XYZ file of C-alpha atoms in Angstrom:
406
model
C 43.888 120.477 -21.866
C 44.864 119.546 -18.411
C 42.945 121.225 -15.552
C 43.886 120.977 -12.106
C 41.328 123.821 -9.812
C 40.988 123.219 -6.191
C 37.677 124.302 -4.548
C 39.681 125.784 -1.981
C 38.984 129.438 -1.386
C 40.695 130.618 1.509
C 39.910 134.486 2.099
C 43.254 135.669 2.778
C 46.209 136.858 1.503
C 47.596 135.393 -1.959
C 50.757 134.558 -3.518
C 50.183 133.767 -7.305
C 52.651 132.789 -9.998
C 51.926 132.866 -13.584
C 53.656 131.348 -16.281
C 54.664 134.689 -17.817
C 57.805 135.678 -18.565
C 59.546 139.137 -19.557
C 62.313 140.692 -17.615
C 63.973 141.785 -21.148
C 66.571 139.491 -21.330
C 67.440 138.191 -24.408
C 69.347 134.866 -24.468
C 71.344 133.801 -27.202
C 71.203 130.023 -28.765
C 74.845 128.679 -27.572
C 75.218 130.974 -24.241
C 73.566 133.241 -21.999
C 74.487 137.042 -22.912
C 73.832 139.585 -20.532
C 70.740 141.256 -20.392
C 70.099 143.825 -23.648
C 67.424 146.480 -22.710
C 65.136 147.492 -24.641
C 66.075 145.490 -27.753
C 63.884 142.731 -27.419
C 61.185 142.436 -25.099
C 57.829 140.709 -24.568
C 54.250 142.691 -23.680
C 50.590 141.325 -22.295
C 49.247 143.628 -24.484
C 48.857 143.615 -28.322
C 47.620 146.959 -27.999
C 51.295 147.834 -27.462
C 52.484 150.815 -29.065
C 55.873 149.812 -31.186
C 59.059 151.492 -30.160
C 61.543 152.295 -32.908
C 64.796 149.446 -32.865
C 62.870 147.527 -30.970
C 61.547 143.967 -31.245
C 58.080 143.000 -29.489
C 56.741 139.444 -29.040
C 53.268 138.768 -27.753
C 51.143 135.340 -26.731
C 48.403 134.358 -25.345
C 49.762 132.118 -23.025
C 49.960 134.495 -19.871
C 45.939 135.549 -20.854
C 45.604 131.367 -20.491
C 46.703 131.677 -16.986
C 45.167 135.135 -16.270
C 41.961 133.419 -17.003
C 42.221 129.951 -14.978
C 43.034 132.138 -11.894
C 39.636 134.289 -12.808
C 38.027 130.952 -12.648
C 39.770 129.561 -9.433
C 38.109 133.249 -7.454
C 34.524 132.023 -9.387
C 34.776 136.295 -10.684
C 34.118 137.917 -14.124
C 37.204 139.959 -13.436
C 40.076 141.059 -11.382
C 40.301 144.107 -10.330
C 43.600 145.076 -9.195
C 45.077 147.950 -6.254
C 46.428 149.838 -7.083
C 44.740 149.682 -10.584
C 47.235 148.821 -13.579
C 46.046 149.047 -17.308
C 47.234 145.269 -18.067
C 44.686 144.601 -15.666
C 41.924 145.601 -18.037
C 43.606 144.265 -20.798
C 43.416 140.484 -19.719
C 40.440 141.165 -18.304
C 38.401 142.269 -21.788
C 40.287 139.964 -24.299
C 38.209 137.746 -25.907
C 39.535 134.495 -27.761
C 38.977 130.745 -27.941
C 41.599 129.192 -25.790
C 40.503 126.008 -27.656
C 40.929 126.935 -31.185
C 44.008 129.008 -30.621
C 46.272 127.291 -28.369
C 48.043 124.260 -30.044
C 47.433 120.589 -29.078
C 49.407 119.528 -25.996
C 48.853 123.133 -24.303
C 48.774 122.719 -20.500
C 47.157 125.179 -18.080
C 47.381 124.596 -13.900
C 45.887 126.463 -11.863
C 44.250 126.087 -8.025
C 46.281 125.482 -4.405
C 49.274 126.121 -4.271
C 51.139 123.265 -3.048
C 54.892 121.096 -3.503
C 53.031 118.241 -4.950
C 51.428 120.466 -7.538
C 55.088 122.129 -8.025
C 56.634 119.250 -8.212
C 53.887 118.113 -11.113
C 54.530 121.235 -13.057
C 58.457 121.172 -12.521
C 58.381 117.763 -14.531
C 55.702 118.774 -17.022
C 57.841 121.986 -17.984
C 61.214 120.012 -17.995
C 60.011 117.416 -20.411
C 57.982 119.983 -22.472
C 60.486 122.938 -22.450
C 64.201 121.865 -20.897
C 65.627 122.556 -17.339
C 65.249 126.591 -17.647
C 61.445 126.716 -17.413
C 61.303 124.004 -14.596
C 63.722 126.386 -12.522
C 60.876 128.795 -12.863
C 58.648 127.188 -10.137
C 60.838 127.577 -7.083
C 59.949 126.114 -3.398
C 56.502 125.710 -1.923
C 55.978 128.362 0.298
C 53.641 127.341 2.939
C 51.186 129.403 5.163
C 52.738 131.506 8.527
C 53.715 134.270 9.625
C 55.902 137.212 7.184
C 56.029 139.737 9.828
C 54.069 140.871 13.138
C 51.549 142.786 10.998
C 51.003 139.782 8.106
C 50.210 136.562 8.135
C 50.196 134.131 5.036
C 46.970 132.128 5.073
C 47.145 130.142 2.054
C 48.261 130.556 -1.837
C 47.576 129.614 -5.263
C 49.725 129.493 -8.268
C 48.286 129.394 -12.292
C 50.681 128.324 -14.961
C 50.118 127.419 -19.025
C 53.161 125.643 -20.875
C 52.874 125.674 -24.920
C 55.156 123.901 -26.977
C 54.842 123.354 -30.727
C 57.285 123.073 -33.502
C 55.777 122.538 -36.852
C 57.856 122.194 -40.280
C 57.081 123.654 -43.852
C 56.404 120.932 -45.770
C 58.727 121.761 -48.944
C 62.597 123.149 -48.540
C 63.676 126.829 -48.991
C 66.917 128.295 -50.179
C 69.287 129.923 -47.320
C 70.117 133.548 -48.788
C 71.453 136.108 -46.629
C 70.456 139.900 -47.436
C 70.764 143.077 -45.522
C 67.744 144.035 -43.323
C 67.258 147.595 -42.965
C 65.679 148.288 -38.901
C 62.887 151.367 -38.782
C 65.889 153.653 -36.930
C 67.721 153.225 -40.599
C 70.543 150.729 -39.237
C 71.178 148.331 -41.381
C 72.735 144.897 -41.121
C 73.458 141.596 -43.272
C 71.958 138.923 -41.517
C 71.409 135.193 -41.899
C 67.486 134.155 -44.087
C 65.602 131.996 -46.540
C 63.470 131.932 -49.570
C 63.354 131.351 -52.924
C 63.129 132.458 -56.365
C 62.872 131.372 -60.237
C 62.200 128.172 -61.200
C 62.050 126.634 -57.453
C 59.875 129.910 -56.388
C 57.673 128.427 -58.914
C 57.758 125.078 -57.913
C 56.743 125.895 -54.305
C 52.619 125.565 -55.421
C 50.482 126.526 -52.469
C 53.367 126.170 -50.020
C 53.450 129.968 -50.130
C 49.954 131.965 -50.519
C 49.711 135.677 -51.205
C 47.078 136.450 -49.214
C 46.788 140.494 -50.191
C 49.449 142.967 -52.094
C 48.636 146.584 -52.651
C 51.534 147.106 -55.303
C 52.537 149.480 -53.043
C 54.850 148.018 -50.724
C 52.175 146.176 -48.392
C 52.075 142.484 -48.538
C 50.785 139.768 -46.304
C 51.847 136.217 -46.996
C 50.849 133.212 -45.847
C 53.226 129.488 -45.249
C 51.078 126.465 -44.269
C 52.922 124.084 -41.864
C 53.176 120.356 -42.386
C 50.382 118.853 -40.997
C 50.950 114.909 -39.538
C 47.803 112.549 -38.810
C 45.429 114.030 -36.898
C 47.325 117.331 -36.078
C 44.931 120.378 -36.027
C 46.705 122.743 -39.314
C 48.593 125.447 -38.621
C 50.825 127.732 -40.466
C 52.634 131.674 -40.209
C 51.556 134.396 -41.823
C 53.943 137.421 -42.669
C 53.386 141.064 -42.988
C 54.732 144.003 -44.175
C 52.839 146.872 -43.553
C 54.092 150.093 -43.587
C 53.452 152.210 -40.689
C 52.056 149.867 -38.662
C 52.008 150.911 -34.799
C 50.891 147.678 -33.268
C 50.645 143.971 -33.190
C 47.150 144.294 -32.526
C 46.440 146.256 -35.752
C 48.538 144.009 -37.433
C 46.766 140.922 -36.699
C 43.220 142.449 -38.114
C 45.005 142.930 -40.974
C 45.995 139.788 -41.419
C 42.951 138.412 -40.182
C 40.733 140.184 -43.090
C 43.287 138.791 -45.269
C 42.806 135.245 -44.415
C 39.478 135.767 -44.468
C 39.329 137.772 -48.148
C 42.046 136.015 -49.615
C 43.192 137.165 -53.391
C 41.801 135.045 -55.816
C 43.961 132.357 -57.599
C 44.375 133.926 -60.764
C 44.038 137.729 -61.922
C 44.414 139.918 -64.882
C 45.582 143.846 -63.513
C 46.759 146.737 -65.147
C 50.418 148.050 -63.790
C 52.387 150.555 -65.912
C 50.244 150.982 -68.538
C 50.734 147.154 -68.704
C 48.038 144.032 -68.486
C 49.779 141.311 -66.367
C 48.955 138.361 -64.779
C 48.851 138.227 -61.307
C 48.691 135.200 -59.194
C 48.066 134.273 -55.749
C 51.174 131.870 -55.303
C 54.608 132.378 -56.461
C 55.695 132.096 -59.953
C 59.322 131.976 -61.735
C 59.513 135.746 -62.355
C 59.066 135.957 -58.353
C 61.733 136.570 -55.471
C 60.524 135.660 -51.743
C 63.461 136.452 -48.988
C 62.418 136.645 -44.967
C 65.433 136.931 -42.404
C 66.027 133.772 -39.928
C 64.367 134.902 -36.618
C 66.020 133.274 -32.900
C 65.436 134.486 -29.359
C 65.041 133.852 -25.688
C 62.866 136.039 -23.787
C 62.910 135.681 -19.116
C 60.694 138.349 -17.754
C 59.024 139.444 -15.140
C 56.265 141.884 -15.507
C 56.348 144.481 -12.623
C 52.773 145.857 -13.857
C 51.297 143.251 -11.790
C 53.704 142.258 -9.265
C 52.854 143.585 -5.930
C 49.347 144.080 -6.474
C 46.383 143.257 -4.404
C 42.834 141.849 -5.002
C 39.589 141.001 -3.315
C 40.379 142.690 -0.741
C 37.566 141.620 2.717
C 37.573 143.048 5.951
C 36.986 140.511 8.824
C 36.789 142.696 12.314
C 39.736 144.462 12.000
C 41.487 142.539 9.600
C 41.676 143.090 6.146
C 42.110 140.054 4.143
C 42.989 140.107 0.466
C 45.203 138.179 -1.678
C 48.357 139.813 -3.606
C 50.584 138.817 -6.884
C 53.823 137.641 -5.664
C 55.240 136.814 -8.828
C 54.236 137.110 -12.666
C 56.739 135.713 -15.092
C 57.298 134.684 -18.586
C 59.210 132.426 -20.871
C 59.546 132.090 -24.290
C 61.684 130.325 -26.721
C 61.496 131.364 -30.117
C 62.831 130.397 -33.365
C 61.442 130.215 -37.140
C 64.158 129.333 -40.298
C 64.009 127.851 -43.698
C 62.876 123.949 -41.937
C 60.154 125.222 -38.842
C 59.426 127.133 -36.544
C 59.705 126.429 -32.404
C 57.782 128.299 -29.948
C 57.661 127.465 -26.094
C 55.728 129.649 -24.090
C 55.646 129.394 -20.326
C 52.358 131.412 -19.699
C 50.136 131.687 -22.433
C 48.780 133.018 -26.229
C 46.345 132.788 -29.549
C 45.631 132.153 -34.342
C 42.562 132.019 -36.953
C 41.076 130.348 -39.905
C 39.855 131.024 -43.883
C 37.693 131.670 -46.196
C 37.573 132.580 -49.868
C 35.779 135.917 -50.880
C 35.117 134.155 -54.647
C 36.560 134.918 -57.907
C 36.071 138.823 -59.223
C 34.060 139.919 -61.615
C 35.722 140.800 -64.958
C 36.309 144.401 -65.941
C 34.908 145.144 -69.782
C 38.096 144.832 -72.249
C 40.128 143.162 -69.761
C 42.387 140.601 -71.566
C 42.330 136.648 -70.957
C 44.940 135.525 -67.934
C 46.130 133.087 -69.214
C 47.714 135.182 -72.035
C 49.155 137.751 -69.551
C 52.695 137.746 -68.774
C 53.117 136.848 -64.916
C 53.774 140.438 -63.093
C 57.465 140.388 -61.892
C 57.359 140.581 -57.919
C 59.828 141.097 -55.079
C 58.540 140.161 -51.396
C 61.542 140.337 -49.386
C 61.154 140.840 -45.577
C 64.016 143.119 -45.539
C 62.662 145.740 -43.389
C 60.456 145.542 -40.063
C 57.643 142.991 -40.283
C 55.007 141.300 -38.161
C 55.510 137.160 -37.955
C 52.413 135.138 -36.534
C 51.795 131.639 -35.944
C 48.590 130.709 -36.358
C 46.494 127.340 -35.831
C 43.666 126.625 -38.707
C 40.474 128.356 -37.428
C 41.737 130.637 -34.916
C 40.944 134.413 -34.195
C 44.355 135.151 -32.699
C 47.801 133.552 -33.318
C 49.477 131.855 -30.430
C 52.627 133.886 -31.383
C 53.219 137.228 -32.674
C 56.810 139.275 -33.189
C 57.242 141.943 -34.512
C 60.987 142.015 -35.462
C 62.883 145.249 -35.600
C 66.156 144.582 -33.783
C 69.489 142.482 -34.832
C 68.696 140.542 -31.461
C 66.224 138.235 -32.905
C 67.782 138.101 -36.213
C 70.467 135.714 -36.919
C 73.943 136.870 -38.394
C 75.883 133.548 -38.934
């Protein structure tokens, strides 16, 4: 990960840019549309409560550049004026930037300068395309703003991820009507698989838990290449779920209690065979998922920091901009995710094989229990790398804006 951090501490007023993005605008694949608020939108927070209609995406990528400009002041935290609750957010998240963030990540941060901006401009237009390099505008050097302020210096912190892993096996394109939680309903474009190829798919697709109930958390390994850390997306339906956050501890027990391959369980009066991958009596269906997100995030624009009074000047440094970028997309070949600013996934383990009830029947004489898990409805998507805590992308899709209709 490439590090660029000045020792240059000037006390005095601050300008700094993030790579974070979010000024809800949505951005369709062939054109730009106009902005659609409050359909799609991006948060700093997984704590985020979820709003009905609306899709949320989350990564760790501004938290990447939140923390490289903790480390440029040499302070624990950074405590904002007026005080914001995003603040505190950033500043109490705990991760492994290392284990979460896929190879090729890049984090800047220190003095702000055109030579650095010019670095960054390139880095961004090779790694992301012409839209994120118009994110880092003109060096603005130190002078005067106005008789009372003066501009003694500035800094800027940005993180560019880019990764686009492929399933290693082909799915069926399938589309099916996806029902949003305000009860709209649309047919939109997906992928999946069922019968004999359903069966055929092996450990491609992992159940990683299923109350019979409606809650199901699945899990698609990526192709890995070389020496390419693994990753892979989980997906989850879970009923009245309120948050990403919550969402991603329940996939995180899940990955780390896993189902066990084979099971014998009792369902209608009925012994059945249930397995932990897909069989021919199965149907798997998720909608395709596409969206830009450009935002700025007024929670910490304007605000002030280290604030130090010299004589009868007060010296302190301020957040001039804070902006985000991401570029989504996951279908039946891949996933793509660019993030301009910054985000976090997690790794297994097997809880064993169960013990076996008295009078429970062999499995391997057990019809395999028809199942349906079809993504129909609102769901959590998260991209993980292999031993990760958090994924490095998270969206939580409950609007026709990131879905795709033809």
């Amino acid at each position: 990960m490439k590090t660029r951090t000045g020792a240059f501490r000037t006390k005095a007023f601050l300008l700094a840019v993030f790579s974070i993005a979010c000024t809800r605008t949505f951005i369709s694949a062939q054109s730009p549309e106009p902005p659609l608020q409050g359909k799609v939108t991006a948060t700093l927070d997984p704590g985020e409560r979820f709003q009905s209609g609306v899709s949320l995406l989350w990564s760790p990528s501004g938290q990447a550049a939140w923390d490289k400009m903790r480390e440029f002041h040499k302070v624990k935290t950074i405590d904002l004026v007026p005080p914001t609750p995003i603040a505190d957010v950033l500043n109490q998240f705990q991760w492994d930037p290392a284990k979460t963030l896929p190879d090729g990540t890049v984090v800047y941060g220190g003095e702000d300068s055109e030579a650095l901006r010019a670095e960054i401009r390139e880095t961004l237009r090779k790694r992301v395309g012409p839209q994120a390099a118009a994110m880092i505008g003109p060096f603005r050097p130190p002078g005067r703003l106005d008789q009372a302020t003066e501009r003694l210096g500035s800094a800027l912190f940005v993180s560019c991820l880019s990764h686009s892993p492929r399933f290693p096996v082909g799915f069926v394109v399938k589309r099916n009507i996806f029902a949003f939680s305000n009860g709209q309903k649309t047919t939109v474009e997906g992928f999946g698989s069922e019968g004999p190829h359903a069966a055929n798919l092996s450990d491609a697709l992992q159940i990683l838990a299923d109350d019979l109930k409606g809650t199901f958390i699945l899990k698609l390994p990526f192709f890995t290449e070389g020496k390419a850390r693994p990753s892979f997306l989980t997906l989850a339906k879970i009923p009245g779920l309120l948050r990403i956050e919550n969402g991603i501890q329940r996939v995180r027990q899940a990955l780390k209690s896993p189902l066990p391959p084979d099971q014998a369980i009792k369902q209608n009066d009925k012994w059945w065979r249930y397995s932990n991958q897909l069989s021919a009596v199965d149907k798997f269906w998720m909608p395709k998922l596409k969206t830009t997100i450009s935002c700025d995030y007024g929670e910490l624009i304007g605000k002030t920091y280290l604030h130090e009074k010299v004589g009868t000047t007060d010296r302190y440094w301020m957040i001039r901009e804070a902006q985000q970028l991401l570029n989504f997309r996951l279908d039946e070949e891949g996933s793509m995710t660019q993030a301009v600013f910054k985000i976090s996934p997690d790794f297994l383990s097997s809880s064993g094989e169960p013990t076996t009830a008295p009078g429970t029947p062999k499995i391997e004489t057990l019809p395999f229990l028809p199942r349906i898990f079809s993504f129909d409805g609102p769901f959590l998507a998260a991209l993980w790398m292999n031993d990760a805590e958090w994924p490095y992308l998270a969206c939580w899709v409950d609007s026709e804006e990131v879905l795709l209709k033809k």
